[in-house]
Coordinates of C-alpha atoms and ligand atoms in Angstrom, one line a residue:
L29 CA -1.3 -73.8 59.1
D30 CA 1.8 -74.4 57.0
T31 CA -0.1 -76.5 54.4
T32 CA -3.3 -78.5 54.1
V33 CA -1.8 -81.9 53.5
V34 CA 1.6 -83.3 54.4
I35 CA 2.4 -86.3 52.1
I36 CA 5.0 -88.7 53.4
G37 CA 6.8 -90.5 50.5
A38 CA 7.3 -89.7 46.8
G39 CA 6.5 -93.0 45.2
P40 CA 3.6 -93.6 42.9
A41 CA 1.0 -93.2 45.7
G42 CA 2.4 -89.9 47.1
L43 CA 3.2 -88.3 43.8
S44 CA -0.2 -89.2 42.3
L45 CA -1.9 -87.7 45.3
A46 CA 0.3 -84.6 45.2
N47 CA -0.6 -84.0 41.5
F48 CA -4.3 -84.6 42.1
L49 CA -4.4 -82.3 45.0
Q50 CA -2.5 -79.6 43.2
R51 CA -4.9 -79.7 40.3
G52 CA -7.8 -79.7 42.7
G53 CA -6.5 -76.5 44.4
V54 CA -5.5 -78.1 47.7
G55 CA -2.1 -77.2 49.2
C56 CA 0.4 -79.9 50.0
V57 CA 4.0 -80.6 50.8
V58 CA 5.7 -83.9 49.9
L59 CA 8.5 -85.2 52.2
E60 CA 10.7 -87.9 50.7
M61 CA 13.6 -89.4 52.6
R62 CA 15.7 -90.3 49.5
D63 CA 17.3 -88.0 46.9
R64 CA 15.7 -87.3 43.6
A65 CA 18.1 -89.4 41.5
Y66 CA 17.4 -92.5 43.7
V67 CA 13.6 -92.1 43.5
E68 CA 13.7 -91.5 39.7
G69 CA 15.9 -94.5 39.1
R70 CA 14.0 -97.2 41.0
Q71 CA 12.7 -99.8 38.6
R72 CA 9.8 -101.9 39.6
A73 CA 6.4 -102.1 38.0
G74 CA 5.6 -101.6 34.4
V75 CA 1.9 -101.6 33.8
I76 CA -0.6 -98.8 34.2
D77 CA -4.0 -100.4 33.9
H78 CA -6.8 -98.8 32.0
R79 CA -8.6 -97.7 35.1
A80 CA -5.5 -95.9 36.5
G81 CA -5.0 -94.3 33.0
E82 CA -8.5 -92.9 33.1
I83 CA -7.7 -91.3 36.5
F84 CA -4.7 -89.5 35.1
A85 CA -6.8 -88.4 32.1
E86 CA -9.5 -87.1 34.5
F87 CA -6.9 -84.7 36.0
G88 CA -5.6 -83.6 32.6
L89 CA -2.4 -85.6 33.1
G90 CA -3.2 -88.4 30.5
D91 CA -0.9 -87.2 27.7
Q92 CA 1.9 -86.2 30.1
V93 CA 1.9 -89.2 32.3
T94 CA 0.7 -92.2 30.4
G95 CA 0.0 -91.0 26.8
S96 CA 3.2 -92.1 25.1
G97 CA 3.3 -95.6 26.7
P98 CA 2.7 -98.4 24.3
V99 CA -0.9 -99.8 24.5
E100 CA -1.1 -103.4 25.7
T101 CA -2.4 -105.7 23.0
L102 CA -2.4 -109.5 23.4
L103 CA -1.3 -111.6 26.4
E104 CA 0.6 -114.9 25.5
I105 CA 0.3 -117.8 27.8
R106 CA 2.6 -120.6 26.6
T107 CA 1.9 -124.1 28.0
D108 CA 4.7 -126.7 27.4
G109 CA 5.9 -124.5 24.6
V110 CA 2.5 -124.2 22.9
P111 CA 1.4 -120.5 22.6
R112 CA -2.2 -119.3 23.2
L113 CA -3.2 -115.7 22.9
L114 CA -5.7 -113.7 24.9
D115 CA -6.9 -110.3 23.5
V116 CA -7.3 -108.8 27.0
P117 CA -8.2 -105.2 26.0
A118 CA -10.9 -106.5 23.6
L119 CA -12.2 -109.0 26.2
A120 CA -12.4 -106.1 28.7
G121 CA -14.6 -104.1 26.2
G122 CA -11.9 -102.1 24.5
R123 CA -10.0 -101.1 27.6
P124 CA -6.2 -101.4 27.0
S125 CA -3.6 -101.0 29.8
R126 CA -0.4 -99.2 29.0
L127 CA 3.2 -100.1 29.4
V128 CA 4.8 -97.4 31.5
P129 CA 7.9 -98.3 33.6
Q130 CA 7.4 -97.2 37.2
Q131 CA 10.5 -95.0 37.2
L132 CA 9.2 -93.2 34.1
L133 CA 5.8 -92.6 35.8
V134 CA 7.7 -91.3 38.9
Q135 CA 9.9 -89.0 36.8
R136 CA 6.8 -87.6 35.0
L137 CA 4.8 -87.1 38.1
I138 CA 7.7 -85.3 39.8
G139 CA 8.1 -83.1 36.6
S140 CA 4.4 -82.1 36.4
Y141 CA 4.2 -81.4 40.1
L142 CA 7.3 -79.2 40.2
D143 CA 6.2 -77.5 36.9
G144 CA 3.0 -76.6 38.7
G145 CA 4.9 -75.0 41.5
G146 CA 4.6 -78.0 43.9
D147 CA 6.6 -78.2 47.1
L148 CA 8.6 -81.5 47.1
R149 CA 11.4 -81.9 49.7
F150 CA 13.9 -84.7 49.1
E151 CA 16.3 -86.1 51.7
A152 CA 13.9 -85.4 54.5
R153 CA 15.3 -87.4 57.4
D154 CA 13.5 -88.7 60.6
V155 CA 10.1 -87.8 59.3
T156 CA 7.8 -88.1 62.3
P157 CA 4.0 -87.4 62.4
H158 CA 2.6 -86.0 65.7
D159 CA -0.9 -85.5 67.2
L160 CA -2.6 -87.6 64.5
D161 CA -5.6 -88.1 66.6
G162 CA -6.2 -84.4 67.2
D163 CA -7.4 -81.6 64.9
R164 CA -4.0 -80.1 64.3
P165 CA -1.5 -82.8 63.4
H166 CA 2.1 -81.8 62.6
V167 CA 5.1 -83.5 61.0
T168 CA 8.7 -82.9 61.9
Y169 CA 11.8 -83.8 59.9
R170 CA 15.5 -82.9 59.4
D171 CA 16.8 -81.6 56.1
A172 CA 20.1 -82.7 54.5
D173 CA 21.9 -80.0 56.6
G174 CA 20.6 -81.5 59.8
T175 CA 18.2 -78.6 60.5
T176 CA 14.9 -79.6 62.1
H177 CA 11.6 -78.4 60.5
E178 CA 8.0 -78.6 61.5
L179 CA 4.9 -78.5 59.3
T180 CA 1.4 -78.1 60.7
C181 CA -1.4 -79.3 58.5
S182 CA -5.0 -80.7 58.5
Y183 CA -4.3 -84.1 57.0
V184 CA -1.3 -86.4 56.8
A185 CA -1.1 -88.9 53.9
G186 CA 1.1 -91.9 54.7
C187 CA 2.4 -92.9 51.2
D188 CA 5.8 -94.2 52.4
G189 CA 5.7 -97.8 51.4
F190 CA 5.8 -101.0 53.4
H191 CA 8.7 -100.0 55.6
G192 CA 7.7 -96.4 56.2
V193 CA 7.0 -94.5 59.4
S194 CA 3.3 -93.8 58.8
R195 CA 1.7 -97.2 59.5
A196 CA 4.1 -97.6 62.4
S197 CA 2.6 -94.4 63.9
I198 CA -0.8 -96.0 64.4
P199 CA -1.1 -97.7 67.8
A200 CA -0.8 -101.4 67.4
E201 CA -4.1 -102.1 69.1
E202 CA -5.9 -100.0 66.5
L203 CA -4.6 -102.0 63.5
T204 CA -5.4 -105.5 62.3
T205 CA -2.8 -106.9 59.9
Y206 CA -3.0 -109.9 57.6
S207 CA 0.1 -111.5 56.1
F208 CA 0.3 -114.4 53.7
D209 CA 3.3 -116.2 52.3
H210 CA 2.4 -117.8 48.9
G211 CA 5.1 -120.4 49.3
I212 CA 6.6 -119.6 45.9
G213 CA 10.2 -118.6 45.2
W214 CA 10.5 -115.9 42.5
Y215 CA 13.6 -114.5 41.0
T216 CA 13.5 -111.5 38.6
V217 CA 16.2 -110.2 36.3
L218 CA 16.2 -107.0 34.2
A219 CA 18.1 -107.4 31.0
D220 CA 19.0 -105.3 28.0
S221 CA 17.4 -107.8 25.7
P222 CA 14.6 -107.2 23.2
P223 CA 11.1 -107.4 24.7
P224 CA 8.8 -110.2 23.7
R225 CA 6.2 -109.7 21.0
Y226 CA 3.5 -109.8 23.6
P227 CA 3.6 -110.0 27.4
L228 CA 4.5 -113.7 27.9
M229 CA 3.8 -116.2 30.7
A230 CA 5.1 -119.7 30.3
V231 CA 3.9 -122.8 32.2
S232 CA 5.8 -126.1 32.0
R233 CA 7.1 -128.9 34.1
H234 CA 10.4 -127.0 34.3
G235 CA 8.6 -124.3 36.3
F236 CA 7.0 -120.9 35.7
A237 CA 8.7 -118.1 33.7
A238 CA 7.6 -114.8 32.3
Q239 CA 8.9 -112.0 30.1
F240 CA 7.6 -108.4 30.0
A241 CA 8.7 -105.4 28.1
R242 CA 10.5 -102.6 30.0
G243 CA 11.0 -100.1 27.2
P244 CA 12.0 -100.7 23.6
Q245 CA 15.3 -102.5 24.4
A246 CA 14.8 -104.1 27.8
S247 CA 12.9 -107.0 29.3
R248 CA 12.0 -108.0 32.8
F249 CA 12.1 -111.8 33.3
Y250 CA 10.6 -113.8 36.2
L251 CA 11.6 -117.3 37.1
Q252 CA 10.1 -119.6 39.8
Y253 CA 12.8 -121.2 41.9
Q254 CA 12.7 -124.2 44.3
P255 CA 12.6 -123.4 48.1
G256 CA 16.1 -123.7 49.5
D257 CA 17.8 -122.7 46.2
D258 CA 19.5 -119.2 46.1
P259 CA 19.0 -117.9 42.5
R260 CA 21.3 -114.9 43.3
Q261 CA 24.1 -117.4 43.1
W262 CA 23.1 -118.6 39.6
P263 CA 25.6 -117.7 36.9
D264 CA 23.9 -115.7 34.2
E265 CA 24.3 -118.5 31.7
H266 CA 22.3 -120.7 34.0
T267 CA 19.5 -118.1 34.2
W268 CA 19.5 -117.9 30.4
S269 CA 19.4 -121.7 29.9
R270 CA 16.5 -122.0 32.3
L271 CA 14.6 -119.2 30.5
R272 CA 15.2 -120.9 27.1
L273 CA 13.9 -124.2 28.5
R274 CA 10.9 -122.8 30.2
L275 CA 9.9 -120.4 27.5
G276 CA 10.4 -123.2 25.0
D277 CA 12.6 -120.8 22.9
D278 CA 16.1 -122.0 21.9
A279 CA 16.7 -118.7 20.1
L280 CA 15.8 -116.4 23.0
P281 CA 17.9 -113.2 22.5
E282 CA 20.2 -112.6 25.4
G283 CA 21.6 -109.3 26.7
P284 CA 23.5 -108.0 29.6
I285 CA 21.6 -108.5 32.9
T286 CA 21.4 -105.2 34.7
G287 CA 19.4 -106.1 37.8
R288 CA 18.8 -109.3 39.9
E289 CA 16.3 -109.5 42.7
V290 CA 14.5 -112.1 44.7
V291 CA 10.8 -111.1 44.9
E292 CA 9.0 -112.0 48.0
M293 CA 5.8 -113.7 47.0
R294 CA 3.8 -112.4 50.0
S295 CA 0.7 -110.5 50.6
F296 CA -0.1 -108.0 53.4
V297 CA -3.1 -105.9 54.4
A298 CA -3.4 -103.4 57.3
E299 CA -6.9 -102.5 58.4
P300 CA -8.2 -99.8 58.7
M301 CA -6.3 -97.5 56.3
A302 CA -7.1 -94.4 58.4
W303 CA -6.5 -93.3 61.9
G304 CA -7.4 -89.9 63.1
R305 CA -6.0 -87.5 60.6
L306 CA -3.7 -90.0 59.0
F307 CA -4.7 -91.8 55.8
L308 CA -2.5 -94.6 54.4
A309 CA -2.2 -95.1 50.6
G310 CA -0.4 -97.7 48.5
D311 CA 2.2 -100.1 49.8
A312 CA 2.1 -98.5 53.3
A313 CA -1.3 -100.3 53.7
H314 CA -1.0 -103.3 51.4
I315 CA 1.4 -105.5 49.5
L316 CA 0.4 -107.7 46.6
T317 CA 2.5 -110.2 44.7
P318 CA 3.5 -108.9 41.2
M319 CA 1.1 -111.5 39.7
G320 CA -1.6 -109.5 38.0
A321 CA 0.4 -106.3 38.2
K322 CA -1.9 -104.5 40.7
G323 CA 0.4 -103.1 43.3
M324 CA 1.2 -99.8 41.6
N325 CA -2.3 -99.5 40.2
L326 CA -3.8 -99.9 43.7
A327 CA -1.4 -97.2 44.9
I328 CA -2.8 -94.9 42.2
T329 CA -6.5 -95.7 42.9
D330 CA -5.9 -95.1 46.7
A331 CA -4.4 -91.7 45.8
Y332 CA -7.4 -90.9 43.7
L333 CA -10.0 -91.8 46.3
L334 CA -8.0 -89.9 49.0
A335 CA -7.6 -86.8 46.8
R336 CA -11.3 -86.7 46.2
A337 CA -12.1 -87.2 49.9
I338 CA -9.6 -84.6 51.1
T339 CA -10.7 -82.1 48.4
A340 CA -14.3 -82.4 49.5
S341 CA -13.4 -82.0 53.2
A342 CA -10.9 -79.2 52.8
L343 CA -12.8 -77.1 50.3
H344 CA -16.4 -77.9 51.1
G345 CA -16.4 -79.2 54.7
D346 CA -17.8 -82.5 53.5
D347 CA -16.1 -85.4 55.4
A348 CA -18.2 -88.2 54.0
G349 CA -15.5 -89.3 51.6
L350 CA -12.9 -89.4 54.3
A351 CA -15.2 -91.5 56.5
A352 CA -15.7 -93.9 53.7
Y353 CA -12.1 -93.9 52.4
S354 CA -10.6 -96.9 54.3
A355 CA -13.6 -99.3 53.5
A356 CA -13.6 -98.3 49.8
C357 CA -9.9 -98.9 49.4
L358 CA -10.0 -102.2 51.4
R359 CA -12.8 -103.5 49.1
R360 CA -10.6 -103.0 46.1
T361 CA -7.5 -104.3 47.9
W362 CA -9.1 -107.7 48.9
D363 CA -10.6 -108.0 45.4
Y364 CA -7.1 -107.6 43.9
Q365 CA -5.5 -109.8 46.5
E366 CA -7.9 -112.6 45.5
F367 CA -7.1 -112.0 41.8
S368 CA -3.3 -112.0 42.4
R369 CA -3.6 -115.3 44.5
W370 CA -5.9 -116.9 41.9
F371 CA -3.5 -116.0 39.1
A372 CA -0.4 -117.1 41.0
E373 CA -1.9 -120.4 42.0
M374 CA -3.0 -121.1 38.4
V375 CA 0.3 -120.6 36.6
H376 CA 2.5 -122.2 39.3
D377 CA 0.3 -125.2 40.0
A378 CA -0.2 -125.8 36.3
G379 CA 3.5 -126.5 36.0
A380 CA 4.2 -128.4 39.2
E381 CA 5.4 -132.0 38.8
S382 CA 4.8 -133.0 42.4
D383 CA 1.0 -132.8 42.9
A384 CA -0.8 -134.2 39.9
F385 CA -4.3 -133.3 41.2
R386 CA -3.5 -129.7 41.7
R387 CA -1.8 -129.6 38.3
R388 CA -4.9 -130.8 36.6
L389 CA -7.1 -128.3 38.5
A390 CA -4.8 -125.5 37.5
R391 CA -4.8 -126.5 33.9
A392 CA -8.6 -126.7 33.9
R393 CA -8.6 -123.2 35.3
L394 CA -6.2 -122.0 32.6
D395 CA -8.1 -123.8 29.8
R396 CA -11.3 -122.2 30.9
L397 CA -9.8 -118.7 30.0
F398 CA -9.5 -119.9 26.4
E399 CA -12.7 -121.8 26.2
S400 CA -15.3 -119.6 28.0
P401 CA -15.7 -116.0 26.8
Y402 CA -17.4 -115.3 30.2
A403 CA -14.4 -116.5 32.2
A404 CA -12.1 -114.7 29.9
A405 CA -14.1 -111.4 30.2
A406 CA -14.0 -111.7 34.1
F407 CA -10.2 -112.1 33.9
A408 CA -9.8 -109.2 31.4
D409 CA -12.0 -106.9 33.6
L410 CA -9.6 -107.4 36.5
M411 CA -6.6 -106.9 34.2
A412 CA -8.1 -103.6 33.0
G413 CA -8.9 -102.5 36.5
T414 CA -12.4 -102.8 38.0
A415 CA -14.9 -99.9 38.2
F416 CA -15.4 -98.0 41.4
P417 CA -18.7 -99.0 43.1
Q418 CA -21.3 -96.3 42.6
A419 CA -21.7 -94.1 45.7
Ligands
RFL5 P1 6.8 -96.9 47.2 O1 7.0 -97.0 45.7 O2 7.6 -97.9 48.0 O3 7.2 -95.5 47.6 C1 7.3 -95.1 48.9 C2 8.2 -93.8 49.0 O4 8.3 -93.4 50.4 C3 9.7 -93.2 50.7 N1 9.8 -93.4 52.2 C4 9.9 -92.3 53.0 N2 9.9 -91.0 52.9 C5 10.0 -90.2 54.0 N3 10.1 -90.7 55.3 C6 10.1 -92.1 55.5 N4 10.2 -92.6 56.7 C7 10.0 -92.9 54.3 N5 10.0 -94.3 54.2 C8 9.8 -94.5 52.9 C9 10.4 -94.2 49.9 O5 11.8 -93.7 49.7 C10 9.6 -94.1 48.6 O6 10.1 -93.1 47.7 O7 5.3 -97.1 47.5 P2 3.9 -96.6 46.8 O8 4.0 -95.2 46.4 O9 2.8 -97.1 47.6 O10 3.9 -97.4 45.4 C11 3.7 -98.8 45.4 C12 4.5 -99.4 44.2 O11 5.8 -99.0 44.2 C13 4.4 -101.0 44.3 O12 3.1 -101.4 44.6 C14 4.8 -101.6 43.0 O13 6.2 -101.4 42.7 C15 4.7 -103.1 43.1 N6 5.1 -103.9 41.9 C16 4.3 -103.9 40.8 N7 3.1 -103.2 40.8 C17 2.3 -103.2 39.7 O14 1.3 -102.6 39.7 N8 2.7 -103.8 38.5 C18 3.9 -104.5 38.5 O15 4.2 -105.0 37.4 C19 4.7 -104.6 39.6 N9 5.9 -105.2 39.6 C20 6.4 -104.5 41.9 C21 6.7 -105.1 40.7 C22 7.3 -104.4 43.0 C23 8.5 -105.0 42.9 N10 9.3 -104.9 44.0 C24 10.7 -104.8 44.0 C25 8.8 -104.7 45.3 C26 8.0 -105.7 40.6 C27 8.9 -105.7 41.7 C28 10.2 -106.3 41.5

């Protein structure tokens, strides 16, 4: 065998898994189709929840990977310009999340894996897994020079995101997929403008908007847009004026906009997350909306469960974890899909002008967070990341 595990994809899922396996003494090779600069520059998520932070700490990676990230404090929800604050970490029993931009997490995970002697191959083209339903799977790819390579292994980890090759390698009749379009248009811009005092969500009849820190000098903004509109055509001044209106802040500091993206507000789940010797983790198996910030965290918890299961199988011949892997991940996935949907519905319906009944329901749901400590604690528990069920 060339290695124990071939990991396809060097995003948060694949790199977390590679680090966990390395520290557990299990050999692996990571194959990534892009070059290092591209992977390390890709900006997306920004929150490592408390649960995911605990996982890195368990593997001795806490200081290196999440340690210097600012600790999350309060969450501000502004309704028609009126601020209300939720102390989410306190409500979760003293479990703060941390602000760690995804590209920083990826850079640090690459650094620690390579420092530990890890094998990470960038620009791996045409990665193709073979014989996944047998005992000896292998993976072929071409390097940047066009030379074809083959790696034999015991397990293949499909960590190559939604558009990757791994899920597509499972025969269609073996998979059940679920897709859901939330019917909400979302536009996000990254700007070199000072972050808000607290993570900020604003609900008003002008539509939903949010602002989150992305480092000490940058903010990521989200704006709801009406179906049929194309926000990528909006002049920047239009974006800023909408943000000022929705955030109820005439003095909102502006800065150069460095990124503009339309975010698809859709959900996707593939079941099961394992087939033969292939195990899917992260976006390869499930997509969530950014509402609730669970996508990257789910990728990390999948990697954790998979690392534990593979380690037990490879080092001790115990396959129970592998057999339970898919069901355990899917339980968390559906829990977080529900949370993400619940959250999205609440903040968007609460601002809608069209349907007065739904607006009142959404506002009642929102008010409950500030009036019932039990409701607030349930919300905070999901924000911090729920515990794994006891085996
Ligand atoms: P990734 O990050 O997509 O990484 C997959 C890697 O696989 C490589 N790859 C291949 N390699 C070899 N061969 C192939 N055939 C390959 N095909 C693909 C890719 O180049 C890539 O390097 O998936 P992973 O690791 O599962 O991580 C998932 C997260 O990236 C994702 O869930 C989050 O970014 C989602 N998300 C957010 N999650 C959060 O937890 N909190 C957030 O605040 C948050 N905000 C966001 C987000 C996603 C966004 N976008 C653009 C999708 C905000 C945005 C705008």
